[in-house]
Coordinates of C-alpha atoms and ligand atoms in Angstrom, one line a residue:
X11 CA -253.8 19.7 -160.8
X12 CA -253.1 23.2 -160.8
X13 CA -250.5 24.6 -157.9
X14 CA -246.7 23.3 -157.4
X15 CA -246.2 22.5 -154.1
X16 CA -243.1 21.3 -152.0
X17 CA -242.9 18.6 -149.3
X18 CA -242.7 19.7 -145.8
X19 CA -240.9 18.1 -143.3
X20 CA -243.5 16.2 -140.5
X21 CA -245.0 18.4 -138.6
X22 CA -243.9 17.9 -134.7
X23 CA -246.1 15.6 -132.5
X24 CA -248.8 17.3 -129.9
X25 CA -246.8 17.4 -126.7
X26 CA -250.3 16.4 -124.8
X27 CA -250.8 13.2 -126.3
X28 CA -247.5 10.9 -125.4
X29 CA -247.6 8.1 -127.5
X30 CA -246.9 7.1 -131.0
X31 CA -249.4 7.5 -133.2
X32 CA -250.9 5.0 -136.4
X33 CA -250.7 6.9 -139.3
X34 CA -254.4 6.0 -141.3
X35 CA -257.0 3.8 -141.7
X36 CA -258.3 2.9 -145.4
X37 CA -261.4 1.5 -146.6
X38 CA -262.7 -0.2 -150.3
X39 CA -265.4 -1.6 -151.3
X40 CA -267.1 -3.2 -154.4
X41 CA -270.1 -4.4 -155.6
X42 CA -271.8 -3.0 -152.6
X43 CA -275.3 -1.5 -152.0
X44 CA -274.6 2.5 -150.8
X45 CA -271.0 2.1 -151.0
X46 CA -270.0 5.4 -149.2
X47 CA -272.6 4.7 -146.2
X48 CA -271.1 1.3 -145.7
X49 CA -267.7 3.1 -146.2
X50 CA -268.1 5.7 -143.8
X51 CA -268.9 3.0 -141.4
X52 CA -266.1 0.9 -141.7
X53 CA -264.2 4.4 -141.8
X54 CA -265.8 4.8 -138.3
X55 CA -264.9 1.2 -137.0
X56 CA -261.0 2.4 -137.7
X57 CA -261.2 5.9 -136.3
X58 CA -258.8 4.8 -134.1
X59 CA -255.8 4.4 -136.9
X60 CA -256.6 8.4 -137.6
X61 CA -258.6 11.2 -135.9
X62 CA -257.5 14.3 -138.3
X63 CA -259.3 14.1 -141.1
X64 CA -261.3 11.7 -143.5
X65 CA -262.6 11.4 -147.0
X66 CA -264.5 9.1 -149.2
X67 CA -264.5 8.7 -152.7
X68 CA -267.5 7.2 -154.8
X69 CA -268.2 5.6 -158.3
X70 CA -271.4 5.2 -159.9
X71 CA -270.3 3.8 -163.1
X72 CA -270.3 6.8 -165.2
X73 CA -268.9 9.6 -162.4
X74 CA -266.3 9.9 -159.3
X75 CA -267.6 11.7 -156.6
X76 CA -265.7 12.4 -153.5
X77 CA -266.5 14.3 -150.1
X78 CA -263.5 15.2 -147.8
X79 CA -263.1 16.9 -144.3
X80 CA -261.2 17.6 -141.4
X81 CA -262.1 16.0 -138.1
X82 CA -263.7 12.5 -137.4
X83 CA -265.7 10.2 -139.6
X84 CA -269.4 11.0 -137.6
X85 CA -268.2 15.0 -137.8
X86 CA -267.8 14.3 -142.0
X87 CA -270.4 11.8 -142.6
X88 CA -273.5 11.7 -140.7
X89 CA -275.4 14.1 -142.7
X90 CA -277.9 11.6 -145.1
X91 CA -277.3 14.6 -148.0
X92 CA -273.4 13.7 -148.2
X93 CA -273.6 10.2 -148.2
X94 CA -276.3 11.0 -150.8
X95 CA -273.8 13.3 -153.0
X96 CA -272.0 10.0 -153.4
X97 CA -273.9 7.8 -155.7
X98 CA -272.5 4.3 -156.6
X99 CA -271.8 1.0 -155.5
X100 CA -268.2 1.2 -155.5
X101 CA -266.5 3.3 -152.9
X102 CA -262.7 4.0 -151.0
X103 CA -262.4 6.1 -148.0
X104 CA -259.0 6.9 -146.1
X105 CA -259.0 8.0 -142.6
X106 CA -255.9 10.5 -141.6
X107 CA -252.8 11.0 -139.1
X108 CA -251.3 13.0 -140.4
X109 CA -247.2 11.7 -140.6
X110 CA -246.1 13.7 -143.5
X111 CA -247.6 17.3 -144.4
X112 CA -249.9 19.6 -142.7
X113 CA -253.5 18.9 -142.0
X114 CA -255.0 20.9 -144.9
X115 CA -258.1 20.4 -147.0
X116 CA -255.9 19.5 -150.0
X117 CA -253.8 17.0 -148.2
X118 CA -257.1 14.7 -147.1
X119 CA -257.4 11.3 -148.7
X120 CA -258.1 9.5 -151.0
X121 CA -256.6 11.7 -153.6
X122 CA -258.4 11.8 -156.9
X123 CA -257.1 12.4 -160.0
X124 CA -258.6 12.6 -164.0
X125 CA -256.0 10.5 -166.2
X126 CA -256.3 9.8 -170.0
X127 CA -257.7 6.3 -168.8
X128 CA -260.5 7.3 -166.3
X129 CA -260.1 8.5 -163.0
X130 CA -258.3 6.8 -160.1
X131 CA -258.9 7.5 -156.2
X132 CA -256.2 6.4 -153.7
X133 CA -256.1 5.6 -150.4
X134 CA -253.3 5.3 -148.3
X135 CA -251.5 4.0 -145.0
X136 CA -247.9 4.3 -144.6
X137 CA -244.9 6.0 -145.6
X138 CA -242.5 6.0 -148.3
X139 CA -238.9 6.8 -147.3
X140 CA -237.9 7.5 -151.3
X141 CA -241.1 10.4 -151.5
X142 CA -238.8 13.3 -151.3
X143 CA -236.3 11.9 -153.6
X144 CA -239.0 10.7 -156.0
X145 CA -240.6 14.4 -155.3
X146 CA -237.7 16.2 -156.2
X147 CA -237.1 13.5 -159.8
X148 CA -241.4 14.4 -160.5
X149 CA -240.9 18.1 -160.2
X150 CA -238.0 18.1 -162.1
X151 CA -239.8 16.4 -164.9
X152 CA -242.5 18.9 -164.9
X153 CA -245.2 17.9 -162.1
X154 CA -246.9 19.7 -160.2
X155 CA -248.0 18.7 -157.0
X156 CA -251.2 20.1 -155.2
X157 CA -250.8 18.2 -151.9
X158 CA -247.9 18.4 -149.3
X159 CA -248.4 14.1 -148.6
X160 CA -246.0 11.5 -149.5
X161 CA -248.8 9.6 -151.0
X162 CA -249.3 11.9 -154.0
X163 CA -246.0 10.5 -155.6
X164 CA -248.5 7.3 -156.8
X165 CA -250.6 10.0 -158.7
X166 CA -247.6 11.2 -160.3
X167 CA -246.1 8.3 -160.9
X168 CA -248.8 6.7 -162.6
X169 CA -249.5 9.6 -164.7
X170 CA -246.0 9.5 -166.5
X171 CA -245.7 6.3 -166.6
X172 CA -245.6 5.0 -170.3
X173 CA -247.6 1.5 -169.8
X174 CA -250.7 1.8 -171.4
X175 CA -253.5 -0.2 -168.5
X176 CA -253.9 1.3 -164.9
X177 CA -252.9 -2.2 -163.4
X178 CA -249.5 -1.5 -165.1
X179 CA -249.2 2.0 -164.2
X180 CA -250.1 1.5 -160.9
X181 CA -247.3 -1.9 -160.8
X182 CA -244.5 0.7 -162.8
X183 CA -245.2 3.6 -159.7
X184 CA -245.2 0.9 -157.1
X185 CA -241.3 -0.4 -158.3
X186 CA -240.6 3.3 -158.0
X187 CA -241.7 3.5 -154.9
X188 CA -239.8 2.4 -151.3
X189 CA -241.4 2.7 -148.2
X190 CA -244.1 0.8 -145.6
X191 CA -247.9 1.1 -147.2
X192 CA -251.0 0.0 -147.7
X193 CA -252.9 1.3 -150.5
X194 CA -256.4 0.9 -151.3
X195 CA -257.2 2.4 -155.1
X196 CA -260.0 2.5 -157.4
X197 CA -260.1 2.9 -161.1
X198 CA -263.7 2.9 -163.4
X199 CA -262.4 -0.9 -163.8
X200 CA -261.3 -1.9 -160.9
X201 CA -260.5 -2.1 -156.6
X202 CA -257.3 -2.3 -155.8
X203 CA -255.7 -3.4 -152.9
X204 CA -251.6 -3.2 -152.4
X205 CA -249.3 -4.3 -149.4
X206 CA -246.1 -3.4 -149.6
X207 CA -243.1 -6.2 -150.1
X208 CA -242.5 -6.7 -146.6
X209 CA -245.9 -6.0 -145.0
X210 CA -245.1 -3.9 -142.6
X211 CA -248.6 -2.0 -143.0
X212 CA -251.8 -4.2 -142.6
X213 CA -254.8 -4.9 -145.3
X214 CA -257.4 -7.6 -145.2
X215 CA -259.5 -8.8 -147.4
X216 CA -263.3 -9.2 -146.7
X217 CA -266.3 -10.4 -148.4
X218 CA -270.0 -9.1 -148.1
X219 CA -272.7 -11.8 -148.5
X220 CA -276.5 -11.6 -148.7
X221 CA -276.8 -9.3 -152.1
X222 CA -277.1 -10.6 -155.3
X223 CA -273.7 -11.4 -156.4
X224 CA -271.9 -10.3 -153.2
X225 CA -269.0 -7.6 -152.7
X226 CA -265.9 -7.3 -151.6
X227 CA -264.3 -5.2 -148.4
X228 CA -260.4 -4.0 -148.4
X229 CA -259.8 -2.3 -145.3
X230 CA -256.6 -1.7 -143.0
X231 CA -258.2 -4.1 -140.0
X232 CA -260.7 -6.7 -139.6
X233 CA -262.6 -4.8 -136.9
X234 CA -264.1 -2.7 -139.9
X235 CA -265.1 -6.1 -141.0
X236 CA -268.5 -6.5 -138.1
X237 CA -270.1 -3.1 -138.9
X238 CA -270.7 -3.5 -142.0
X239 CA -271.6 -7.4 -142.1
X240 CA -268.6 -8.9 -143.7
X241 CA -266.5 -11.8 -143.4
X242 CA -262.8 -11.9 -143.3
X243 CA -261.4 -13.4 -146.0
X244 CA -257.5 -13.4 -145.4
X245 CA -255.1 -10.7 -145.5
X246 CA -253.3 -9.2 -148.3
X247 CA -250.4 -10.9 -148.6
X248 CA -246.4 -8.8 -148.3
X249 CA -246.2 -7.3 -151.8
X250 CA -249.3 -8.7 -153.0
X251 CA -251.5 -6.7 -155.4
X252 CA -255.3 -7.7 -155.2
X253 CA -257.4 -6.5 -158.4
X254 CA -261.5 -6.9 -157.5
X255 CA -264.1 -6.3 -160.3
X256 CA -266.8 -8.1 -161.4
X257 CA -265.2 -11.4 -162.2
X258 CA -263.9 -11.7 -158.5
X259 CA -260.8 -11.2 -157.2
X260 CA -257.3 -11.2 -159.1
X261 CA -254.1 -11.5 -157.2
X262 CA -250.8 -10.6 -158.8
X263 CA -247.0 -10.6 -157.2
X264 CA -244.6 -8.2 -158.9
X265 CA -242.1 -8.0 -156.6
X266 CA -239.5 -9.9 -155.7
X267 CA -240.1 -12.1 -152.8
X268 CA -238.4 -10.8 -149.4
X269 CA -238.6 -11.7 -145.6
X270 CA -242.0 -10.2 -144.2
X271 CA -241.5 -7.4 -142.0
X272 CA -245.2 -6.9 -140.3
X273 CA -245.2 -3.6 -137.5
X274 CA -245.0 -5.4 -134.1
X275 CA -246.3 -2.4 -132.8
X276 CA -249.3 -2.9 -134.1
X277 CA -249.9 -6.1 -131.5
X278 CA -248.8 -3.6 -128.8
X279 CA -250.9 -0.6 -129.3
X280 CA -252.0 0.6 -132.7
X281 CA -254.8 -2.0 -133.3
X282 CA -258.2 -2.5 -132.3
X283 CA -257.9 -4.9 -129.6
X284 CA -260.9 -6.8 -131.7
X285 CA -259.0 -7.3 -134.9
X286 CA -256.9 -10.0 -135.7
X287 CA -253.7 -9.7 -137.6
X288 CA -251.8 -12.0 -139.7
X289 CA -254.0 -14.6 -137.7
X290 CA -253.4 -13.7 -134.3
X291 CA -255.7 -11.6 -132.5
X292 CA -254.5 -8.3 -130.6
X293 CA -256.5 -8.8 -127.6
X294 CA -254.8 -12.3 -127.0
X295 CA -251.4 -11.3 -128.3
X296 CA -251.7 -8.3 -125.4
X297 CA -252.2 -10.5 -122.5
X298 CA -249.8 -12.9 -123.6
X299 CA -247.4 -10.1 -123.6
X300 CA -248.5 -9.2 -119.7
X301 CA -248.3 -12.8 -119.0
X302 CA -244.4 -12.7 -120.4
X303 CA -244.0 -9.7 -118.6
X304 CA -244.9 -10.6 -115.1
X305 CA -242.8 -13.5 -115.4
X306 CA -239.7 -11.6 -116.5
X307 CA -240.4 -8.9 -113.9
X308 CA -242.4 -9.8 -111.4
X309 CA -242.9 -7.5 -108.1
X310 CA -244.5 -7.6 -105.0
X311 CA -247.7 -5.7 -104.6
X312 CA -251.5 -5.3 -104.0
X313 CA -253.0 -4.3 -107.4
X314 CA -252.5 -4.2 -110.9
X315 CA -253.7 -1.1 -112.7
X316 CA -253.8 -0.5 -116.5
X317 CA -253.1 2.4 -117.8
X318 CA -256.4 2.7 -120.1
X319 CA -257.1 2.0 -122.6
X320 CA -254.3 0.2 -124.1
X321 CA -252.7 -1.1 -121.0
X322 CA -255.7 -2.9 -120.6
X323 CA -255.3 -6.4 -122.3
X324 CA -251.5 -6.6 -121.2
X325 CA -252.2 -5.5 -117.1
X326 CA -255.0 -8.6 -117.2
X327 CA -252.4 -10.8 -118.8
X328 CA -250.3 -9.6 -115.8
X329 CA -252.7 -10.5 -113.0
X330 CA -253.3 -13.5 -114.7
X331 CA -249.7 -14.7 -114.2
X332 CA -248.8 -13.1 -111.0
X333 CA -252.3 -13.5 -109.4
X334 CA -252.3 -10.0 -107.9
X335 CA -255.5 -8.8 -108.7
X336 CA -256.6 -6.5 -111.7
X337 CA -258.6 -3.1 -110.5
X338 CA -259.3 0.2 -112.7
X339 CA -257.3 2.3 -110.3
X340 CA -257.2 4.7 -113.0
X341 CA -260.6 6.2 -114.8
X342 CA -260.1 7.2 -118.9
X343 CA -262.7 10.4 -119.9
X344 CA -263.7 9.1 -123.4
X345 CA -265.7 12.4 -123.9
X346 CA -262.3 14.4 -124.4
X347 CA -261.9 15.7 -127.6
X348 CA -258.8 16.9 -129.5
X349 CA -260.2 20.0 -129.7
X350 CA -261.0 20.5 -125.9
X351 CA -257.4 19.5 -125.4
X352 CA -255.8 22.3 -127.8
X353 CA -256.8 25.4 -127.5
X354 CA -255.0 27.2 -123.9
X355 CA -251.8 26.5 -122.2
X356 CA -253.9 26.4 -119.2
X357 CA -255.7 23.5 -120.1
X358 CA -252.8 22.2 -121.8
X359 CA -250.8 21.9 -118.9
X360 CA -254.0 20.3 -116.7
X361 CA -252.7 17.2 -119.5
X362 CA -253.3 13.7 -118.2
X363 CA -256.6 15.2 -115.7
X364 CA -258.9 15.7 -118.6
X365 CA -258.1 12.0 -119.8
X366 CA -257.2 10.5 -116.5
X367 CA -258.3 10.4 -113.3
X368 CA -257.6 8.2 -109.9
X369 CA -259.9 5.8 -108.5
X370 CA -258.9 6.6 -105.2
X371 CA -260.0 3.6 -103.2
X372 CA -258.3 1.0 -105.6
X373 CA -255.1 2.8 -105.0
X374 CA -255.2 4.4 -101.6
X375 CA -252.1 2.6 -99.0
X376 CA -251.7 0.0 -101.8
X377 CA -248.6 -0.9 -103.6
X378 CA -249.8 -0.2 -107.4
X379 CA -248.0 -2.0 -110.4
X380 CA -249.0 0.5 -113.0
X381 CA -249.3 -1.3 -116.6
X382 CA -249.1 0.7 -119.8
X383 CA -247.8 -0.2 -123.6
X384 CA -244.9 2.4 -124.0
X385 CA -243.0 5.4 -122.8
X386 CA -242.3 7.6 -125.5
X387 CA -241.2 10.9 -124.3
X388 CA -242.2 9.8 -120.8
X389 CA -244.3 13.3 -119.7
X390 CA -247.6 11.7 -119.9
X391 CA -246.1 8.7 -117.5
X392 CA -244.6 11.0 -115.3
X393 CA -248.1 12.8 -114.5
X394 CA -250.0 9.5 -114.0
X395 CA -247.4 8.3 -111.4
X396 CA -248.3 12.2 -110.0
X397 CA -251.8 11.0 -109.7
X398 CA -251.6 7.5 -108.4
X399 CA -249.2 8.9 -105.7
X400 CA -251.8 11.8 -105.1
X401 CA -254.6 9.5 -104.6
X402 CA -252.5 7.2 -101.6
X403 CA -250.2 4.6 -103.2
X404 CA -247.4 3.6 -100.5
X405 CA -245.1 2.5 -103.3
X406 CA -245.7 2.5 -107.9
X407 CA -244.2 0.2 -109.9
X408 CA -244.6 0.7 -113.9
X409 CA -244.2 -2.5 -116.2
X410 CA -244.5 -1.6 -119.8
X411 CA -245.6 -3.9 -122.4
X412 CA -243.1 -3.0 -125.1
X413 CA -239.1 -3.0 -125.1
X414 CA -237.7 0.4 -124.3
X415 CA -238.9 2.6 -127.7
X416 CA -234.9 4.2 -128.4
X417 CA -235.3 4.3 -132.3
X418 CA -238.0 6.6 -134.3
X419 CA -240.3 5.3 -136.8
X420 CA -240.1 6.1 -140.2
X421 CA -242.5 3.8 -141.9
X422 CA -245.8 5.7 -141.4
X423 CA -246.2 6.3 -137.4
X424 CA -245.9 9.5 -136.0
X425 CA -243.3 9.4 -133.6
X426 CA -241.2 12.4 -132.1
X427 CA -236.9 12.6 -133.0
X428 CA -234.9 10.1 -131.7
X429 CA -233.5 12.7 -129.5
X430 CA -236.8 13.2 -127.6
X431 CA -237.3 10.0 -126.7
X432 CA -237.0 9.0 -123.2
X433 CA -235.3 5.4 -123.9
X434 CA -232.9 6.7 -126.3
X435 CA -231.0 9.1 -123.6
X436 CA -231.5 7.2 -119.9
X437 CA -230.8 4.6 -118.9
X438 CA -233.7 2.1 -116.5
X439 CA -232.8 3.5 -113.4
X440 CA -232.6 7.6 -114.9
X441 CA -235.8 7.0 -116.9
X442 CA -237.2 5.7 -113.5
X443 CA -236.1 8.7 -111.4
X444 CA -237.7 10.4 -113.9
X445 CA -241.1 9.7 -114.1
X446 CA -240.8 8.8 -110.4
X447 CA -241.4 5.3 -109.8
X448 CA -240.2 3.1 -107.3
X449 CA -239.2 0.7 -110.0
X450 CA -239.7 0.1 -114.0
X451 CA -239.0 -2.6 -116.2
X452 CA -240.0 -3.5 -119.7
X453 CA -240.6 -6.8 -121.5
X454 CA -237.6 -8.2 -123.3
X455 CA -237.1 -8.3 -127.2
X456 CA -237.1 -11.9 -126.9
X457 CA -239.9 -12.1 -124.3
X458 CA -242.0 -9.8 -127.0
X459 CA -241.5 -12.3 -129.5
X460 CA -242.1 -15.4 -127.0
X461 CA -245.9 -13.5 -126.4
X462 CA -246.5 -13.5 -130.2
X463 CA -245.9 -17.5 -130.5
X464 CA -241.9 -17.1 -132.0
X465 CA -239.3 -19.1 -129.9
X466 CA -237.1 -15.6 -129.8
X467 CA -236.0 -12.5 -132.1
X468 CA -234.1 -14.3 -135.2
X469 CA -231.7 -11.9 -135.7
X470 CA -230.9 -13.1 -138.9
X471 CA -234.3 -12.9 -140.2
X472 CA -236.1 -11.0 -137.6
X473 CA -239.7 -12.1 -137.8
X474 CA -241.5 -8.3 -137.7
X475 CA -240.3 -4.8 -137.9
X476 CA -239.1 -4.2 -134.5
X477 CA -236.8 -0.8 -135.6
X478 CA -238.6 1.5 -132.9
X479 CA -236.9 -0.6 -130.4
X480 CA -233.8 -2.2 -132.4
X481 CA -232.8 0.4 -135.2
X482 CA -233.2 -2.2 -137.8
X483 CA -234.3 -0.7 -140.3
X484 CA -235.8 -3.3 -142.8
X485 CA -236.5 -1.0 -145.4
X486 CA -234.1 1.4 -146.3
X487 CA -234.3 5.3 -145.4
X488 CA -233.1 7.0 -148.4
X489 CA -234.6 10.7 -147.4
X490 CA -233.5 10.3 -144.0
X491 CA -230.4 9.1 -144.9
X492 CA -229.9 12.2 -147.5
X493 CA -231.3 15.0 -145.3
X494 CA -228.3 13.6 -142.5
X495 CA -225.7 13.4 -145.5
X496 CA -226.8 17.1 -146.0
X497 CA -226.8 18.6 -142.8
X498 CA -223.2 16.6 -142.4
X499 CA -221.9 18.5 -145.5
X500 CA -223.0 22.0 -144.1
X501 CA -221.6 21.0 -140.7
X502 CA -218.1 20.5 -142.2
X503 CA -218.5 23.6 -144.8
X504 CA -219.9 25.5 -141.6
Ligands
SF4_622 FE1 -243.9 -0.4 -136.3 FE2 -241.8 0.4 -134.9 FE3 -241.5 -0.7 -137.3 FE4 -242.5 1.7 -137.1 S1 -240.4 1.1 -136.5 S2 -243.3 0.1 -138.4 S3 -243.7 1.5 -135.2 S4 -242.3 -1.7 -135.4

């Protein structure tokens, strides 16, 4: 490591793209056959958790190798001469959204780095709320950082730490550490796979048959499971350390135990609607949240259109229970890059028409219930409503499958200030007027819970992280916390 570098605060969501964003998607493996292939395509089967950049490190027994990039998994790793450059039948790749530093070259996972033990790769998903702190503590004592990511504080951490094996490093940085993550990390001994105490990021474990001795999958959801011709196993349990080598896999617990937290976001939206998580799977758990919804806010009309694609699952839930029939009134462009998006005001502003367009006769004199999984700052909303009016609806109606999002995230999803969040500053009937809909309603708290098989929120022992839409913050925010102690001290010296 060779530069000192500071921590930067998160870089300010693309005004384009309204919605909160997953954070990263990360992939292990062990004991596999071309480990980086079979990692770039379960890298490829979580594209969705991460569209900025991607790397994959490899081992071979004797050497790390490691190829990183910006852009998408196929733009990185379809050249046969890359996945060649990474011998070994061993492998992590990390897939990034970006939620803390910019999107540079050096802040693409995994990180590697060369300790006195052997080198150690790792992946991760999430965000620690103590990386400043601990930042700041590291520097002090000497480090030097060559990233601008929360998630080199693990590197550093383990490298000062005085136990002498890597599984006790990597246990002495992880009591350091506080914050929502997944982490998958490989040593010359060893895969690792970590959940943090309360779970709030996902891992799985998975387990590739039909070789000589078999191997192992770690990866953020089971949909990266399929491509590559593995079998879920189980997931990682809160706070749960998996160690895979050649004698199987090792589980250990160093933490004390504490109420699990899991992202109930990631039912809503974040997942693959093909995964399953903590045993449910999203696609069900989204039409049982449309079903809740329709009952709780049921409206008269002639069609029920999804917002694609992740209205989808919850608007047939909806039809289902109100019996108003399900039509694509609105038609997603999958062929529109990021890129295409960026570059011009002009085609900025024409927004939502290069995702989004109206299937006019499914929405022409009809009165539309519009479906979709969240309003965050409400812009993109506002323009579809534009276009489903355009196209002929007599009256819209937008049910949204999540409680109003009022709170932001700080546990590794990309989510804009509090302050620009529609929920946080109208109430129903100005954030209605707003994106100009004849009425909107959202799903309850309890009715969310109902969906996902709880009898209600607990709200003595919640049973997910629900802060986005609570402020209940589980875990707690020390660098938030000190930046608003700091600006609160200049405000009364100012
Ligand atoms: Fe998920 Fe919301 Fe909790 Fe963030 S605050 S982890 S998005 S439920």
């Amino acid at each position: 490591m060779d530069a000192a570098c500071q921590f930067v605060s998160e870089s300010p969501p693309s005004e384009s793209d309204d919605k909160f964003h997953d954070e990263c998607g990360v992939f292990g493996v062990w004991n596999v056959p071309d480990a980086a292939a079979v990692t770039a395509l379960g890298l490829h089967a979580l594209q969705h958790r991460g569209q900025e950049a991607t790397g994959i490190v490899s081992y071979n027994g004797t050497r790390f190798n490691s190829h990183r990039g910006l852009g998408l998994v196929g733009d990185n790793f379809s050249d046969a001469k890359i996945i060649a450059s990474l011998p070994g039948r061993i492998a992590v790749g990390h897939n990034r959204y970006a939620t803390t530093g910019e999107t540079i070259l050096r802040n693409v996972q995994p990180l590697f780095a060369d300790f006195e033990f052997g080198g150690f790769a790792v992946a991760h998903n999430g965000n620690l709320t103590n990386a400043e702190a601990l930042h700041r503590q590291l520097v002090r004592r000497g480090c030097l950082f060559q990233s601008t990511t929360d998630s080199e504080v693990f590197i550093h951490l383990i490298a000062i730490s005085l136990y002498s094996t890597v599984e006790d490093r990597l246990i002495d940085a992880l009591k350091q550490v506080v914050g929502a993550y997944s982490l998958v990390a490989l040593s010359n001994k060893a895969l690792f796979g970590v959940r943090d105490p309360l779970g709030v990021r996902p891992l799985i474990l998975g387990r590739i048959l039909g070789h000589t001795d078999g191997g192992w999958v770690l990866a953020s959801e089971t949909c990266a499971l399929d491509i590559v011709g593995a079998e879920f196993v189980r997931d990682i349990e809160p706070g749960e350390i998996v160690i895979i080598n050649d004698a199987g896999v090792r589980s250990i617990k160093p933490f004390a135990r504490q109420k699990e937290r899991f992202c109930v976001f990631e039912y809503i939206y974040f997942a693959r609607p093909d995964s399953v998580m903590e045993g449910t799977p999203v696609y069900e758990a989204r039409k049982a949240i449309g079903r809740v919804l329709a009952r709780e806010s049921g409206v008269e009309a002639d069609v029920i259109v999804p917002v694609p694609d992740s209205g989808v699952p919850a608007a047939m839930g909806y039809s289902q229970q109100s019996g108003i029939p399900f039509e694509l009134g609105i038609i997603r462009n999958h062929y529109v890059g990021r890129t295409f998006i960026e570059p011009t005001d002009q085609i900025r502003n024409l927004g939502v028409k290069l995702k989004h367009s109206a299937n006019r006769p499914m929405l022409e004199g009809k009165r539309v219930i519009l479906v979709d999984d969240s309003i965050v700052r409400g812009t993109t909303s506002k323009k579809i409503v534009e276009m489903v009016r355009a196209a002929g609806a007599k009256e819209v109606h937008m049910r949204i499958s999540s409680p109003p999002t009022t709170h932001s995230c700080y546990y590794g999803i990309d989510t804009p200030e509090r302050g620009k969040l529609l929920a946080a500053t109208h109430d129903l009937e100005g954030m209605a007027r707003i994106i100009g809909v004849d009425s909107l309603a959202y799903i309850s708290l309890d009715g969310l819970y109902r969906a996902l098989g709880k009898p209600g929120r607990d709200t003595a022992k919640p049973a997910y992280c629900d802060a986005c839409f609570t402020g209940d913050y589980a875990i707690p925010l020390t660098d938030a916390q000190a930046n608003t102690d700091r600006q609160l001290s200049l405000l009364q010296l100012g």
